[in-house]
The first five atom37 places (N, CA, C, CB, O) and aatype in JSON, in Angstrom:
{
  "aatype": [12, 14, 16, 14, 0, 5, 10, 19, 15, 7, 10, 0, 10, 10, 0, 10, 0, 16, 11, 10, 18, 14, 0, 14, 0, 14, 17, 18, 17, 17, 8, 15, 1, 9, 3, 7, 5, 7, 8, 4, 0, 5, 9, 15, 14, 7, 14, 7, 17, 9, 1, 7, 0, 7, 14, 13, 1, 3, 10, 1, 4, 16, 5, 0, 0, 3, 0, 1, 1, 5, 16, 15, 14, 14, 0, 9, 3, 14, 7, 5, 14, 6, 19, 1, 15, 9, 15, 11, 11, 14, 9, 5, 15, 10, 3],
  "atom_mask": [
    [1, 1, 1, 1, 1],
    [1, 1, 1, 1, 1],
    [1, 1, 1, 1, 1],
    [1, 1, 1, 1, 1],
    [1, 1, 1, 1, 1],
    [1, 1, 1, 1, 1],
    [1, 1, 1, 1, 1],
    [1, 1, 1, 1, 1],
    [1, 1, 1, 1, 1],
    [1, 1, 1, 0, 1],
    [1, 1, 1, 1, 1],
    [1, 1, 1, 1, 1],
    [1, 1, 1, 1, 1],
    [1, 1, 1, 1, 1],
    [1, 1, 1, 1, 1],
    [1, 1, 1, 1, 1],
    [1, 1, 1, 1, 1],
    [1, 1, 1, 1, 1],
    [1, 1, 1, 1, 1],
    [1, 1, 1, 1, 1],
    [1, 1, 1, 1, 1],
    [1, 1, 1, 1, 1],
    [1, 1, 1, 1, 1],
    [1, 1, 1, 1, 1],
    [1, 1, 1, 1, 1],
    [1, 1, 1, 1, 1],
    [1, 1, 1, 1, 1],
    [1, 1, 1, 1, 1],
    [1, 1, 1, 1, 1],
    [1, 1, 1, 1, 1],
    [1, 1, 1, 1, 1],
    [1, 1, 1, 1, 1],
    [1, 1, 1, 1, 1],
    [1, 1, 1, 1, 1],
    [1, 1, 1, 1, 1],
    [1, 1, 1, 0, 1],
    [1, 1, 1, 1, 1],
    [1, 1, 1, 0, 1],
    [1, 1, 1, 1, 1],
    [1, 1, 1, 1, 1],
    [1, 1, 1, 1, 1],
    [1, 1, 1, 1, 1],
    [1, 1, 1, 1, 1],
    [1, 1, 1, 1, 1],
    [1, 1, 1, 1, 1],
    [1, 1, 1, 0, 1],
    [1, 1, 1, 1, 1],
    [1, 1, 1, 0, 1],
    [1, 1, 1, 1, 1],
    [1, 1, 1, 1, 1],
    [1, 1, 1, 1, 1],
    [1, 1, 1, 0, 1],
    [1, 1, 1, 1, 1],
    [1, 1, 1, 0, 1],
    [1, 1, 1, 1, 1],
    [1, 1, 1, 1, 1],
    [1, 1, 1, 1, 1],
    [1, 1, 1, 1, 1],
    [1, 1, 1, 1, 1],
    [1, 1, 1, 1, 1],
    [1, 1, 1, 1, 1],
    [1, 1, 1, 1, 1],
    [1, 1, 1, 1, 1],
    [1, 1, 1, 1, 1],
    [1, 1, 1, 1, 1],
    [1, 1, 1, 1, 1],
    [1, 1, 1, 1, 1],
    [1, 1, 1, 1, 1],
    [1, 1, 1, 1, 1],
    [1, 1, 1, 1, 1],
    [1, 1, 1, 1, 1],
    [1, 1, 1, 1, 1],
    [1, 1, 1, 1, 1],
    [1, 1, 1, 1, 1],
    [1, 1, 1, 1, 1],
    [1, 1, 1, 1, 1],
    [1, 1, 1, 1, 1],
    [1, 1, 1, 1, 1],
    [1, 1, 1, 0, 1],
    [1, 1, 1, 1, 1],
    [1, 1, 1, 1, 1],
    [1, 1, 1, 1, 1],
    [1, 1, 1, 1, 1],
    [1, 1, 1, 1, 1],
    [1, 1, 1, 1, 1],
    [1, 1, 1, 1, 1],
    [1, 1, 1, 1, 1],
    [1, 1, 1, 1, 1],
    [1, 1, 1, 1, 1],
    [1, 1, 1, 1, 1],
    [1, 1, 1, 1, 1],
    [1, 1, 1, 1, 1],
    [1, 1, 1, 1, 1],
    [1, 1, 1, 1, 1],
    [1, 1, 1, 1, 1]
  ],
  "atom_positions": [
    [[-45.45, 0.75, 109.36], [-45.46, -0.7, 109.53], [-46.83, -1.24, 109.1], [-45.13, -1.1, 111.0], [-47.86, -0.7, 109.5]],
    [[-46.83, -2.32, 108.28], [-48.1, -2.86, 107.81], [-48.89, -3.54, 108.93], [-47.85, -3.85, 106.67], [-48.32, -4.1, 109.86]],
    [[-50.18, -3.47, 108.79], [-51.06, -4.12, 109.77], [-51.11, -5.62, 109.46], [-52.5, -3.5, 109.73], [-50.73, -6.04, 108.37]],
    [[-51.58, -6.42, 110.42], [-51.69, -7.86, 110.17], [-52.6, -8.18, 108.97], [-52.22, -8.56, 111.42], [-52.33, -9.13, 108.23]],
    [[-53.65, -7.4, 108.8], [-54.55, -7.65, 107.66], [-53.82, -7.39, 106.34], [-55.81, -6.75, 107.76], [-54.02, -8.12, 105.37]],
    [[-52.99, -6.36, 106.31], [-52.23, -6.06, 105.1], [-51.2, -7.16, 104.82], [-51.54, -4.69, 105.22], [-50.97, -7.52, 103.67]],
    [[-50.58, -7.67, 105.87], [-49.62, -8.77, 105.7], [-50.3, -10.02, 105.14], [-48.93, -9.09, 107.03], [-49.78, -10.66, 104.23]],
    [[-51.45, -10.36, 105.7], [-52.18, -11.55, 105.25], [-52.61, -11.39, 103.8], [-53.4, -11.81, 106.14], [-52.45, -12.31, 102.99]],
    [[-53.15, -10.22, 103.46], [-53.59, -10.01, 102.07], [-52.39, -9.99, 101.12], [-54.39, -8.7, 101.95], [-52.48, -10.48, 100.0]],
    [[-51.27, -9.43, 101.56], [-50.07, -9.42, 100.73], [-49.53, -10.82, 100.49], [0.0, 0.0, 0.0], [-49.13, -11.15, 99.38]],
    [[-49.51, -11.64, 101.54], [-49.06, -13.03, 101.39], [-50.01, -13.83, 100.5], [-48.93, -13.7, 102.76], [-49.56, -14.66, 99.7]],
    [[-51.3, -13.6, 100.64], [-52.28, -14.29, 99.79], [-52.08, -13.9, 98.33], [-53.72, -13.97, 100.24], [-52.15, -14.75, 97.44]],
    [[-51.84, -12.61, 98.08], [-51.61, -12.15, 96.72], [-50.32, -12.74, 96.15], [-51.55, -10.61, 96.69], [-50.28, -13.12, 94.98]],
    [[-49.29, -12.82, 96.96], [-48.03, -13.41, 96.53], [-48.2, -14.89, 96.2], [-46.95, -13.22, 97.61], [-47.66, -15.37, 95.21]],
    [[-48.94, -15.62, 97.04], [-49.18, -17.04, 96.79], [-49.98, -17.24, 95.5], [-49.93, -17.68, 97.97], [-49.72, -18.18, 94.75]],
    [[-50.95, -16.37, 95.25], [-51.74, -16.46, 94.03], [-50.9, -16.13, 92.8], [-52.96, -15.54, 94.11], [-51.05, -16.76, 91.76]],
    [[-50.03, -15.15, 92.91], [-49.22, -14.72, 91.78], [-48.26, -15.81, 91.32], [-48.43, -13.46, 92.14], [-47.94, -15.89, 90.14]],
    [[-47.79, -16.65, 92.23], [-46.88, -17.72, 91.83], [-47.58, -18.79, 91.02], [-46.23, -18.34, 93.06], [-46.91, -19.54, 90.3]],
    [[-48.89, -18.9, 91.12], [-49.64, -19.9, 90.36], [-50.11, -19.38, 89.01], [-50.83, -20.36, 91.16], [-50.65, -20.16, 88.22]],
    [[-49.93, -18.11, 88.72], [-50.43, -17.52, 87.5], [-49.35, -17.29, 86.45], [-51.11, -16.22, 87.81], [-49.49, -16.4, 85.61]],
    [[-48.29, -18.07, 86.47], [-47.24, -17.89, 85.47], [-47.71, -18.49, 84.14], [-45.91, -18.55, 85.94], [-48.4, -19.51, 84.13]],
    [[-47.34, -17.9, 83.03], [-47.78, -18.42, 81.73], [-46.96, -19.64, 81.31], [-47.66, -17.33, 80.65], [-45.77, -19.74, 81.62]],
    [[-47.61, -20.54, 80.63], [-46.93, -21.71, 80.09], [-46.35, -21.37, 78.72], [-47.9, -22.93, 79.99], [-46.88, -20.51, 78.03]],
    [[-45.27, -22.03, 78.33], [-44.72, -21.77, 76.98], [-45.7, -22.25, 75.91], [-43.35, -22.47, 76.81], [-46.51, -23.14, 76.14]],
    [[-45.61, -21.65, 74.76], [-46.48, -22.03, 73.64], [-46.15, -23.45, 73.19], [-46.33, -21.03, 72.46], [-44.98, -23.83, 73.18]],
    [[-47.15, -24.23, 72.82], [-46.89, -25.6, 72.36], [-46.31, -25.62, 70.95], [-48.17, -26.42, 72.39], [-46.46, -24.66, 70.19]],
    [[-45.65, -26.71, 70.61], [-45.07, -26.91, 69.28], [-45.97, -27.87, 68.53], [-43.6, -27.45, 69.36], [-46.56, -28.77, 69.13]],
    [[-46.08, -27.7, 67.22], [-46.89, -28.56, 66.37], [-46.08, -28.99, 65.15], [-48.19, -27.85, 65.93], [-45.17, -28.29, 64.73]],
    [[-46.43, -30.16, 64.6], [-45.81, -30.64, 63.38], [-46.64, -30.14, 62.21], [-45.69, -32.21, 63.37], [-47.84, -30.41, 62.14]],
    [[-46.01, -29.4, 61.3], [-46.7, -28.8, 60.15], [-46.26, -29.5, 58.87], [-46.4, -27.28, 60.06], [-45.09, -29.85, 58.72]],
    [[-47.21, -29.72, 57.93], [-46.95, -30.35, 56.63], [-47.09, -29.31, 55.53], [-47.91, -31.54, 56.39], [-48.02, -28.51, 55.54]],
    [[-46.16, -29.34, 54.59], [-46.25, -28.46, 53.42], [-47.29, -29.0, 52.45], [-44.87, -28.33, 52.72], [-47.33, -30.21, 52.19]],
    [[-48.14, -28.13, 51.93], [-49.13, -28.55, 50.93], [-48.47, -28.78, 49.57], [-50.24, -27.49, 50.81], [-49.05, -29.45, 48.72]],
    [[-47.29, -28.24, 49.37], [-46.62, -28.35, 48.07], [-45.88, -29.68, 47.93], [-45.65, -27.2, 47.88], [-46.13, -30.42, 46.98]],
    [[-44.98, -29.98, 48.87], [-44.17, -31.19, 48.73], [-44.28, -32.16, 49.9], [-42.74, -30.8, 48.55], [-43.58, -33.17, 49.91]],
    [[-45.14, -31.89, 50.89], [-45.35, -32.81, 52.0], [-44.25, -32.81, 53.04], [0.0, 0.0, 0.0], [-44.29, -33.63, 53.96]],
    [[-43.28, -31.92, 52.93], [-42.2, -31.86, 53.92], [-42.76, -31.46, 55.28], [-41.09, -30.87, 53.47], [-43.76, -30.74, 55.36]],
    [[-42.11, -31.92, 56.34], [-42.56, -31.61, 57.69], [-41.68, -30.56, 58.35], [0.0, 0.0, 0.0], [-40.51, -30.39, 58.01]],
    [[-42.28, -29.84, 59.31], [-41.59, -28.77, 60.01], [-42.22, -28.62, 61.38], [-41.64, -27.42, 59.2], [-43.45, -28.61, 61.49]],
    [[-41.42, -28.51, 62.41], [-41.92, -28.32, 63.77], [-41.87, -26.83, 64.11], [-41.09, -29.16, 64.79], [-40.81, -26.22, 64.02]],
    [[-43.01, -26.25, 64.5], [-43.06, -24.82, 64.82], [-44.21, -24.55, 65.79], [-43.23, -23.98, 63.54], [-45.13, -25.35, 65.93]],
    [[-44.13, -23.4, 66.47], [-45.18, -23.01, 67.4], [-46.37, -22.36, 66.7], [-44.62, -22.07, 68.44], [-47.5, -22.46, 67.18]],
    [[-46.14, -21.71, 65.59], [-47.22, -21.12, 64.81], [-47.09, -21.57, 63.36], [-47.21, -19.56, 64.91], [-46.05, -22.11, 62.97]],
    [[-48.12, -21.36, 62.59], [-48.11, -21.78, 61.19], [-46.99, -21.08, 60.42], [-49.46, -21.5, 60.53], [-46.85, -19.86, 60.53]],
    [[-46.2, -21.83, 59.64], [-45.17, -21.21, 58.81], [-45.74, -20.38, 57.66], [-44.25, -22.26, 58.26], [-45.0, -19.62, 57.03]],
    [[-47.02, -20.5, 57.39], [-47.64, -19.72, 56.33], [-48.87, -20.4, 55.78], [0.0, 0.0, 0.0], [-49.26, -21.46, 56.27]],
    [[-49.5, -19.79, 54.77], [-50.75, -20.35, 54.24], [-50.57, -21.66, 53.49], [-51.39, -19.35, 53.34], [-51.56, -22.36, 53.26]],
    [[-49.37, -22.02, 53.1], [-49.13, -23.27, 52.38], [-48.89, -24.46, 53.28], [0.0, 0.0, 0.0], [-48.46, -25.51, 52.8]],
    [[-49.14, -24.32, 54.57], [-48.86, -25.39, 55.53], [-50.14, -25.77, 56.27], [-47.77, -24.96, 56.52], [-50.98, -24.92, 56.54]],
    [[-50.27, -27.06, 56.61], [-51.38, -27.51, 57.42], [-50.83, -28.21, 58.66], [-52.32, -28.46, 56.62], [-49.78, -28.84, 58.62]],
    [[-51.56, -28.07, 59.76], [-51.09, -28.63, 61.02], [-51.3, -30.13, 61.06], [-51.8, -27.97, 62.21], [-52.36, -30.64, 60.69]],
    [[-50.27, -30.83, 61.51], [-50.34, -32.27, 61.64], [-50.43, -32.66, 63.1], [0.0, 0.0, 0.0], [-51.41, -32.31, 63.78]],
    [[-49.45, -33.37, 63.6], [-49.46, -33.87, 64.97], [-49.15, -32.77, 65.97], [-48.47, -35.01, 65.12], [-48.57, -31.74, 65.63]],
    [[-49.54, -33.01, 67.21], [-49.22, -32.08, 68.28], [-50.33, -32.02, 69.3], [0.0, 0.0, 0.0], [-51.37, -32.63, 69.1]],
    [[-50.14, -31.31, 70.35], [-49.04, -30.44, 70.71], [-47.85, -31.2, 71.31], [-49.51, -29.38, 71.69], [-48.0, -32.3, 71.84]],
    [[-46.67, -30.57, 71.2], [-45.43, -31.11, 71.75], [-44.79, -30.09, 72.67], [-44.46, -31.52, 70.61], [-45.08, -28.9, 72.59]],
    [[-43.89, -30.57, 73.55], [-43.19, -29.68, 74.49], [-41.87, -29.17, 73.95], [-42.95, -30.39, 75.78], [-41.38, -28.14, 74.42]],
    [[-41.27, -29.86, 72.98], [-39.93, -29.5, 72.53], [-39.92, -29.09, 71.07], [-38.97, -30.66, 72.75], [-40.87, -29.35, 70.33]],
    [[-38.83, -28.44, 70.65], [-38.76, -27.91, 69.29], [-38.47, -28.96, 68.24], [-37.72, -26.85, 69.23], [-38.43, -28.64, 67.05]],
    [[-38.27, -30.21, 68.64], [-38.12, -31.29, 67.66], [-39.4, -32.1, 67.52], [-36.97, -32.22, 68.08], [-39.46, -33.06, 66.75]],
    [[-40.44, -31.71, 68.25], [-41.74, -32.38, 68.21], [-41.61, -33.86, 68.56], [-42.38, -32.23, 66.82], [-42.14, -34.72, 67.85]],
    [[-40.9, -34.16, 69.66], [-40.74, -35.55, 70.08], [-41.39, -35.83, 71.43], [-39.28, -35.89, 70.15], [-41.72, -36.98, 71.71]],
    [[-41.59, -34.82, 72.27], [-42.16, -35.02, 73.6], [-43.58, -34.46, 73.63], [-41.28, -34.33, 74.69], [-43.79, -33.26, 73.49]],
    [[-44.55, -35.35, 73.82], [-45.95, -34.92, 73.85], [-46.18, -33.96, 75.02], [-46.9, -36.14, 73.96], [-45.65, -34.15, 76.11]],
    [[-46.97, -32.94, 74.77], [-47.29, -31.95, 75.8], [-48.56, -32.36, 76.54], [-47.46, -30.54, 75.17], [-49.31, -33.21, 76.07]],
    [[-48.76, -31.75, 77.68], [-49.98, -31.96, 78.45], [-51.12, -31.27, 77.71], [-49.83, -31.41, 79.92], [-51.18, -30.04, 77.69]],
    [[-52.01, -32.04, 77.1], [-53.05, -31.48, 76.23], [-54.05, -30.61, 76.99], [-53.79, -32.6, 75.53], [-54.73, -29.79, 76.37]],
    [[-54.17, -30.77, 78.3], [-55.15, -29.97, 79.06], [-54.77, -28.5, 79.11], [-55.29, -30.51, 80.47], [-55.64, -27.66, 79.3]],
    [[-53.49, -28.16, 78.96], [-53.04, -26.78, 79.11], [-52.82, -26.08, 77.78], [-51.77, -26.75, 79.9], [-52.45, -24.91, 77.76]],
    [[-53.05, -26.75, 76.67], [-52.69, -26.2, 75.38], [-53.88, -25.6, 74.66], [-52.06, -27.26, 74.52], [-55.03, -25.95, 74.91]],
    [[-53.58, -24.69, 73.77], [-54.58, -24.11, 72.89], [-54.08, -24.24, 71.46], [-54.86, -22.61, 73.25], [-52.9, -24.49, 71.22]],
    [[-54.97, -24.08, 70.52], [-54.58, -24.16, 69.12], [-53.74, -22.96, 68.73], [-55.81, -24.27, 68.21], [-54.0, -21.85, 69.21]],
    [[-52.74, -23.15, 67.88], [-51.94, -22.01, 67.44], [-52.75, -21.14, 66.48], [-50.64, -22.48, 66.76], [-53.67, -21.64, 65.82]],
    [[-52.44, -19.87, 66.4], [-53.19, -19.02, 65.49], [-52.87, -19.35, 64.04], [-52.89, -17.54, 65.78], [-51.72, -19.66, 63.71]],
    [[-53.86, -19.27, 63.19], [-53.66, -19.49, 61.76], [-53.34, -18.16, 61.11], [-54.92, -20.15, 61.11], [-53.97, -17.15, 61.41]],
    [[-52.36, -18.16, 60.21], [-52.02, -16.93, 59.5], [-53.13, -16.6, 58.51], [-50.66, -17.07, 58.77], [-53.53, -15.44, 58.37]],
    [[-53.62, -17.61, 57.81], [-54.69, -17.43, 56.85], [-56.0, -17.82, 57.53], [-54.44, -18.3, 55.55], [-56.15, -18.97, 57.94]],
    [[-56.98, -16.89, 57.67], [-58.23, -17.23, 58.36], [-58.96, -18.4, 57.72], [-59.13, -16.02, 58.38], [-59.72, -19.09, 58.39]],
    [[-58.74, -18.64, 56.44], [-59.41, -19.75, 55.76], [-58.66, -21.06, 55.88], [0.0, 0.0, 0.0], [-59.06, -22.07, 55.3]],
    [[-57.55, -21.06, 56.63], [-56.74, -22.26, 56.77], [-57.52, -23.32, 57.54], [-55.39, -21.94, 57.48], [-58.02, -23.03, 58.63]],
    [[-57.64, -24.53, 57.0], [-58.42, -25.56, 57.68], [-57.73, -26.04, 58.95], [-58.66, -26.74, 56.75], [-56.51, -26.01, 59.07]],
    [[-58.53, -26.46, 59.89], [-58.05, -27.02, 61.14], [-57.85, -28.52, 60.91], [-59.05, -26.75, 62.34], [-58.83, -29.24, 60.71]],
    [[-56.62, -28.99, 60.92], [-56.32, -30.39, 60.62], [-55.73, -31.03, 61.86], [-55.36, -30.52, 59.42], [-54.79, -30.49, 62.46]],
    [[-56.26, -32.15, 62.25], [-55.72, -32.89, 63.39], [-55.25, -34.25, 62.9], [-56.8, -33.04, 64.54], [-55.98, -34.97, 62.22]],
    [[-54.04, -34.58, 63.24], [-53.45, -35.84, 62.81], [-52.52, -36.32, 63.91], [-52.69, -35.69, 61.45], [-51.99, -35.51, 64.67]],
    [[-52.32, -37.62, 64.0], [-51.4, -38.14, 65.0], [-50.11, -38.63, 64.35], [-52.05, -39.27, 65.78], [-49.26, -39.22, 65.02]],
    [[-49.96, -38.4, 63.08], [-48.8, -38.91, 62.35], [-47.91, -37.77, 61.87], [-49.26, -39.74, 61.17], [-48.39, -36.68, 61.54]],
    [[-46.59, -38.04, 61.83], [-45.64, -37.09, 61.26], [-45.34, -37.44, 59.81], [-44.35, -37.07, 62.09], [-44.48, -36.82, 59.19]],
    [[-46.04, -38.42, 59.27], [-45.79, -38.83, 57.89], [-46.2, -37.71, 56.94], [-46.55, -40.14, 57.55], [-47.18, -37.01, 57.21]],
    [[-45.47, -37.53, 55.84], [-45.87, -36.51, 54.86], [-47.24, -36.83, 54.27], [-44.83, -36.41, 53.74], [-47.6, -37.99, 54.1]],
    [[-47.98, -35.8, 53.97], [-49.28, -35.96, 53.35], [-49.08, -36.37, 51.9], [-50.12, -34.65, 53.45], [-48.21, -35.85, 51.21]],
    [[-49.89, -37.32, 51.45], [-49.77, -37.81, 50.08], [-50.14, -36.72, 49.09], [-50.65, -39.05, 49.87], [-51.11, -35.98, 49.3]],
    [[-49.39, -36.63, 48.04], [-49.65, -35.64, 46.99], [-50.91, -36.02, 46.22], [-48.44, -35.54, 46.03], [-51.21, -37.2, 46.05]],
    [[-51.64, -35.03, 45.76], [-52.85, -35.27, 44.98], [-52.56, -35.49, 43.51], [-53.81, -34.12, 45.15], [-53.48, -35.75, 42.73]],
    [[-51.3, -35.39, 43.1], [-50.93, -35.56, 41.69], [-51.11, -36.99, 41.25], [-49.49, -35.12, 41.45], [-50.85, -37.31, 40.09]]
  ]
}
């Protein structure tokens, strides 16, 4: 039978464990560098894409996420620029 100290420490550990659940990864709006098309994804679709608006809570990129809990998604290409935008509009072509 556990001692009272073991019960208290076990309950404290259980209470702490319920607060340490991971949050789902945020969704971001990505723009194609080739044709400006948009795509909502949790990570970069590849080196030809730049991050636009976000973070979002849903896979359609319509519900803004709580920015305090989010981190930037990993870039597939280390040289990929960090782009911050509040618009889902396609990026204008340089042609």
